[in-house]
mmCIF file of C-alpha atoms in Angstrom:
data_model
loop_
_atom_site.group_PDB
_atom_site.id
_atom_site.type_symbol
_atom_site.label_atom_id
_atom_site.label_comp_id
_atom_site.label_asym_id
_atom_site.label_seq_id
_atom_site.Cartn_x
_atom_site.Cartn_y
_atom_site.Cartn_z
ATOM 1 C CA UNK Z 1 18.662 4.334 2.646
ATOM 2 C CA UNK Z 2 19.796 5.493 6.069
ATOM 3 C CA UNK Z 3 17.215 5.908 8.831
ATOM 4 C CA UNK Z 4 17.458 9.709 8.878
ATOM 5 C CA UNK Z 5 17.139 9.736 5.078
ATOM 6 C CA UNK Z 6 14.035 7.558 5.342
ATOM 7 C CA UNK Z 7 12.270 9.952 7.690
ATOM 8 C CA UNK Z 8 13.195 12.920 5.489
ATOM 9 C CA UNK Z 9 11.876 11.061 2.441
ATOM 10 C CA UNK Z 10 8.721 9.995 4.296
ATOM 11 C CA UNK Z 11 7.960 13.578 5.347
ATOM 12 C CA UNK Z 12 8.545 14.851 1.793
ATOM 13 C CA UNK Z 13 6.211 12.168 0.418
ATOM 14 C CA UNK Z 14 3.519 13.005 2.959
ATOM 15 C CA UNK Z 15 3.616 16.659 1.945
ATOM 16 C CA UNK Z 16 3.717 15.817 -1.755
ATOM 17 C CA UNK Z 17 0.706 13.471 -1.551
ATOM 18 C CA UNK Z 18 -1.275 16.023 0.477
ATOM 19 C CA UNK Z 19 -0.825 18.534 -2.349
ATOM 20 C CA UNK Z 20 -2.162 16.204 -5.044
ATOM 21 C CA UNK Z 21 -5.696 16.757 -6.284
ATOM 22 C CA UNK Z 22 -5.969 14.074 -8.984
ATOM 23 C CA UNK Z 23 -5.746 10.313 -8.619
ATOM 24 C CA UNK Z 24 -3.552 10.073 -11.710
ATOM 25 C CA UNK Z 25 -0.952 12.287 -9.986
ATOM 26 C CA UNK Z 26 -0.866 9.831 -7.081
ATOM 27 C CA UNK Z 27 -0.377 6.855 -9.408
ATOM 28 C CA UNK Z 28 2.374 8.631 -11.331
ATOM 29 C CA UNK Z 29 4.219 9.484 -8.111
ATOM 30 C CA UNK Z 30 3.826 5.948 -6.779
ATOM 31 C CA UNK Z 31 5.308 4.552 -9.979
ATOM 32 C CA UNK Z 32 8.196 7.023 -9.831
ATOM 33 C CA UNK Z 33 8.974 6.270 -6.175
ATOM 34 C CA UNK Z 34 8.684 2.512 -6.780
ATOM 35 C CA UNK Z 35 11.342 2.731 -9.470
ATOM 36 C CA UNK Z 36 13.490 5.139 -7.468
ATOM 37 C CA UNK Z 37 13.499 2.771 -4.487
ATOM 38 C CA UNK Z 38 14.268 -0.141 -6.825
ATOM 39 C CA UNK Z 39 11.089 -2.086 -6.126
ATOM 40 C CA UNK Z 40 9.432 -4.091 -8.866
ATOM 41 C CA UNK Z 41 5.780 -3.317 -8.117
ATOM 42 C CA UNK Z 42 3.428 -1.257 -6.024
ATOM 43 C CA UNK Z 43 -0.154 -1.702 -4.911
ATOM 44 C CA UNK Z 44 -2.485 0.941 -3.546
ATOM 45 C CA UNK Z 45 -5.558 -0.453 -1.854
ATOM 46 C CA UNK Z 46 -8.342 1.788 -0.573
ATOM 47 C CA UNK Z 47 -11.092 0.232 1.504
ATOM 48 C CA UNK Z 48 -14.163 2.458 1.447
ATOM 49 C CA UNK Z 49 -16.059 2.236 4.768
ATOM 50 C CA UNK Z 50 -19.533 2.269 3.204
ATOM 51 C CA UNK Z 51 -21.487 0.057 2.871
ATOM 52 C CA UNK Z 52 -20.635 -1.333 6.278
ATOM 53 C CA UNK Z 53 -21.555 -4.937 5.524
ATOM 54 C CA UNK Z 54 -19.538 -5.160 2.316
ATOM 55 C CA UNK Z 55 -17.034 -2.311 1.970
ATOM 56 C CA UNK Z 56 -15.923 -1.457 -1.542
ATOM 57 C CA UNK Z 57 -12.235 -2.048 -2.251
ATOM 58 C CA UNK Z 58 -10.387 -0.051 -4.892
ATOM 59 C CA UNK Z 59 -7.064 -1.401 -6.090
ATOM 60 C CA UNK Z 60 -4.436 0.193 -8.288
ATOM 61 C CA UNK Z 61 -1.340 -1.916 -8.859
ATOM 62 C CA UNK Z 62 1.531 -2.679 -11.172
ATOM 63 C CA UNK Z 63 1.642 -6.345 -10.147
ATOM 64 C CA UNK Z 64 1.103 -8.815 -13.013
ATOM 65 C CA UNK Z 65 -2.595 -9.399 -13.833
ATOM 66 C CA UNK Z 66 -2.286 -13.138 -13.087
ATOM 67 C CA UNK Z 67 -1.144 -12.384 -9.521
ATOM 68 C CA UNK Z 68 -3.925 -9.816 -8.998
ATOM 69 C CA UNK Z 69 -6.520 -12.319 -10.240
ATOM 70 C CA UNK Z 70 -5.135 -14.989 -7.887
ATOM 71 C CA UNK Z 71 -5.032 -12.546 -4.947
ATOM 72 C CA UNK Z 72 -8.654 -11.560 -5.534
ATOM 73 C CA UNK Z 73 -9.955 -15.090 -6.184
ATOM 74 C CA UNK Z 74 -8.337 -16.332 -2.957
ATOM 75 C CA UNK Z 75 -9.722 -13.274 -1.102
ATOM 76 C CA UNK Z 76 -6.326 -12.385 0.314
ATOM 77 C CA UNK Z 77 -7.810 -8.985 1.175
ATOM 78 C CA UNK Z 78 -9.330 -10.685 4.221
ATOM 79 C CA UNK Z 79 -6.053 -12.100 5.598
ATOM 80 C CA UNK Z 80 -3.306 -9.844 4.256
ATOM 81 C CA UNK Z 81 -1.572 -8.384 7.332
ATOM 82 C CA UNK Z 82 -0.459 -5.382 5.298
ATOM 83 C CA UNK Z 83 -4.108 -4.295 5.085
ATOM 84 C CA UNK Z 84 -4.870 -4.543 8.808
ATOM 85 C CA UNK Z 85 -5.062 -1.048 10.359
ATOM 86 C CA UNK Z 86 -3.774 -2.262 13.720
ATOM 87 C CA UNK Z 87 -0.431 -3.032 12.097
ATOM 88 C CA UNK Z 88 0.144 0.675 11.469
ATOM 89 C CA UNK Z 89 -0.461 2.076 14.944
ATOM 90 C CA UNK Z 90 3.134 3.243 15.190
ATOM 91 C CA UNK Z 91 3.078 4.801 11.715
ATOM 92 C CA UNK Z 92 5.108 2.049 10.085
ATOM 93 C CA UNK Z 93 4.917 -1.671 9.492
ATOM 94 C CA UNK Z 94 7.626 -3.929 10.881
ATOM 95 C CA UNK Z 95 8.080 -6.534 8.119
ATOM 96 C CA UNK Z 96 9.058 -9.886 9.649
ATOM 97 C CA UNK Z 97 7.855 -13.479 10.102
ATOM 98 C CA UNK Z 98 5.705 -12.510 13.089
ATOM 99 C CA UNK Z 99 3.646 -10.252 10.838
ATOM 100 C CA UNK Z 100 2.673 -13.215 8.665
ATOM 101 C CA UNK Z 101 2.176 -15.890 11.331
ATOM 102 C CA UNK Z 102 -1.626 -15.948 10.770
ATOM 103 C CA UNK Z 103 -1.523 -15.613 6.986
#
């Protein structure tokens, strides 16, 4: 995907997701886009801000159950750089070795 195509796709996805009213529509679209982009899996993680001391985490994923169980039992939620808000300040995540240096 060319850079200009990416930004066009990203804008279209933003608009499409903003129009969705049901969670199942979001999951269906994520599955479709995952396949279209030739990825094997997707994961959608929502961290609810309340309660403050122990926020609830909702996870919807197509990763194999064994991997999800391992991820949760090792509490990777706490160290996964993909889940850190500061990594998205520019609106995208630069995926490289520096990103994972603390993981």
